[in-house]
Amino acid sequence: MAVLGDEARRAEALSRLPVDHGRQVGETVGALFGGAGRDSGRHLAVLRAAFSYLRSLPACGGRPIGAVGY
């Protein structure tokens, strides 16, 4: 998740998404981590642990985890 601290890499990664999704994901990341500063590593560790846990659940069945709500 090094893209969070690198504006150019973040913009490039978001540009690969459909326009509306890229904008929404960018806004969400900004809201979640915009003020995180030096604590962003701690927040990322929590997110990684959550994804790892969710992937271990049989209900996920190997499907991707994530959503962009409308």
Coordinates of N, CA and C in Angstrom, one line a residue:
M1 N 0.8 -1.2 0.0 CA 0.0 0.0 0.0 C 0.9 1.3 0.0
A2 N 2.0 1.2 -0.6 CA 2.9 2.3 -0.6 C 2.3 3.5 -1.4
V3 N 1.3 3.2 -2.2 CA 0.7 4.3 -3.0 C 0.0 5.3 -2.2
L4 N -0.3 5.0 -0.9 CA -1.0 6.0 -0.1 C 0.0 7.2 0.2
G5 N 1.2 7.0 0.4 CA 2.2 8.0 0.6 C 2.8 8.6 -0.6
D6 N 2.5 8.2 -1.7 CA 3.1 8.6 -3.0 C 2.0 9.1 -3.9
E7 N 1.9 10.4 -4.0 CA 0.8 11.0 -4.8 C 0.8 10.6 -6.2
A8 N 1.9 10.5 -6.8 CA 2.0 10.1 -8.3 C 1.5 8.7 -8.5
R9 N 2.0 7.8 -7.6 CA 1.6 6.3 -7.7 C 0.1 6.2 -7.4
R10 N -0.4 6.9 -6.4 CA -1.8 6.9 -6.1 C -2.6 7.3 -7.3
A11 N -2.3 8.4 -7.9 CA -3.0 8.9 -9.0 C -3.0 7.9 -10.2
E12 N -1.8 7.3 -10.4 CA -1.7 6.3 -11.5 C -2.6 5.1 -11.2
A13 N -2.6 4.6 -9.9 CA -3.4 3.5 -9.6 C -4.9 3.8 -9.7
L14 N -5.3 5.0 -9.3 CA -6.7 5.4 -9.4 C -7.1 5.6 -10.9
S15 N -6.2 6.0 -11.7 CA -6.5 6.2 -13.1 C -6.9 4.9 -13.8
R16 N -6.5 3.8 -13.3 CA -6.8 2.5 -13.9 C -8.2 2.0 -13.6
L17 N -8.9 2.7 -12.7 CA -10.3 2.4 -12.4 C -11.2 3.2 -13.3
P18 N -12.4 2.7 -13.5 CA -13.4 3.5 -14.2 C -13.5 4.9 -13.5
V19 N -13.7 5.9 -14.3 CA -13.6 7.3 -13.8 C -14.4 7.5 -12.5
D20 N -15.7 7.1 -12.4 CA -16.5 7.4 -11.2 C -15.9 6.6 -10.0
H21 N -15.5 5.3 -10.3 CA -14.9 4.5 -9.2 C -13.6 5.1 -8.7
G22 N -12.8 5.5 -9.6 CA -11.5 6.1 -9.2 C -11.7 7.4 -8.4
R23 N -12.7 8.2 -8.7 CA -12.9 9.4 -7.9 C -13.5 9.0 -6.6
Q24 N -14.4 8.1 -6.5 CA -14.9 7.6 -5.2 C -13.9 7.0 -4.3
V25 N -13.1 6.1 -4.9 CA -12.0 5.5 -4.1 C -11.0 6.6 -3.6
G26 N -10.7 7.5 -4.5 CA -9.7 8.6 -4.1 C -10.3 9.4 -3.0
E27 N -11.6 9.7 -3.0 CA -12.2 10.5 -2.0 C -12.3 9.7 -0.7
T28 N -12.6 8.4 -0.8 CA -12.6 7.6 0.4 C -11.3 7.5 1.1
V29 N -10.2 7.2 0.3 CA -8.9 7.1 0.8 C -8.5 8.4 1.5
G30 N -8.8 9.5 0.8 CA -8.5 10.8 1.4 C -9.2 11.1 2.7
A31 N -10.5 10.7 2.8 CA -11.2 10.8 4.1 C -10.6 9.9 5.2
L32 N -10.2 8.7 4.8 CA -9.7 7.8 5.8 C -8.3 8.1 6.2
F33 N -7.5 8.5 5.3 CA -6.0 8.6 5.6 C -5.5 10.0 5.4
G34 N -6.3 11.0 5.0 CA -5.8 12.3 4.7 C -5.1 13.0 5.9
G35 N -5.6 12.7 7.1 CA -5.0 13.3 8.3 C -4.2 12.3 9.1
A36 N -4.0 11.1 8.5 CA -3.3 10.1 9.2 C -1.8 10.4 9.5
G37 N -1.2 11.1 8.6 CA 0.2 11.4 8.8 C 1.1 10.2 9.0
R38 N 1.8 10.3 10.1 CA 2.7 9.2 10.4 C 2.1 8.0 11.0
D39 N 0.8 8.1 11.3 CA 0.0 6.9 11.8 C -0.5 6.0 10.6
S40 N -0.3 6.4 9.4 CA -0.9 5.7 8.3 C -0.4 4.2 8.3
G41 N 0.8 3.9 8.7 CA 1.3 2.6 8.8 C 0.4 1.7 9.7
R42 N 0.0 2.3 10.8 CA -0.8 1.6 11.8 C -2.2 1.3 11.2
H43 N -2.8 2.3 10.5 CA -4.1 2.1 9.9 C -4.0 1.0 8.8
L44 N -2.9 1.1 8.0 CA -2.8 0.0 7.0 C -2.7 -1.4 7.6
A45 N -2.0 -1.5 8.7 CA -1.8 -2.8 9.3 C -3.2 -3.3 9.8
V46 N -4.0 -2.4 10.3 CA -5.4 -2.8 10.7 C -6.2 -3.3 9.5
L47 N -6.1 -2.5 8.4 CA -6.8 -2.9 7.2 C -6.3 -4.3 6.6
R48 N -5.0 -4.5 6.6 CA -4.5 -5.7 6.1 C -5.0 -6.9 7.0
A49 N -5.0 -6.7 8.3 CA -5.4 -7.7 9.2 C -6.9 -8.0 8.9
A50 N -7.7 -7.0 8.7 CA -9.1 -7.2 8.4 C -9.3 -8.0 7.1
F51 N -8.6 -7.6 6.1 CA -8.7 -8.3 4.8 C -8.3 -9.8 5.0
S52 N -7.2 -10.0 5.7 CA -6.7 -11.4 5.9 C -7.8 -12.2 6.6
Y53 N -8.4 -11.6 7.6 CA -9.5 -12.3 8.4 C -10.6 -12.6 7.4
L54 N -11.1 -11.6 6.7 CA -12.2 -11.8 5.8 C -11.9 -12.9 4.8
R55 N -10.7 -12.9 4.2 CA -10.4 -13.9 3.2 C -10.4 -15.3 3.8
S56 N -10.2 -15.4 5.1 CA -10.2 -16.7 5.7 C -11.6 -17.3 5.9
L57 N -12.6 -16.5 5.8 CA -14.0 -16.9 6.1 C -14.5 -17.7 4.9
P58 N -15.2 -18.9 5.1 CA -15.7 -19.7 4.1 C -16.7 -18.9 3.2
A59 N -17.4 -17.9 3.8 CA -18.5 -17.2 3.1 C -17.8 -16.4 1.9
C60 N -16.6 -16.0 2.1 CA -15.9 -15.2 1.0 C -15.6 -16.1 -0.2
G61 N -15.4 -17.4 0.0 CA -15.2 -18.3 -1.1 C -14.1 -17.9 -2.1
G62 N -13.1 -17.3 -1.7 CA -12.0 -16.9 -2.6 C -12.3 -15.7 -3.5
R63 N -13.5 -15.1 -3.3 CA -13.9 -13.9 -4.1 C -13.1 -12.7 -3.6
P64 N -13.0 -11.7 -4.5 CA -12.3 -10.4 -4.1 C -13.1 -9.8 -2.9
I65 N -12.4 -9.1 -2.1 CA -13.0 -8.4 -1.0 C -12.9 -6.9 -1.3
G66 N -14.0 -6.2 -1.2 CA -14.0 -4.7 -1.4 C -15.3 -4.3 -2.0
A67 N -15.6 -3.0 -1.9 CA -16.8 -2.5 -2.5 C -16.7 -1.0 -2.6
V68 N -17.4 -0.5 -3.6 CA -17.6 1.0 -3.7 C -19.1 1.2 -3.7
G69 N -19.6 1.8 -2.6 CA -21.0 1.9 -2.5 C -21.5 3.2 -3.2
Y70 N -22.7 3.2 -3.5 CA -23.4 4.4 -4.2 C -24.5 4.8 -3.2

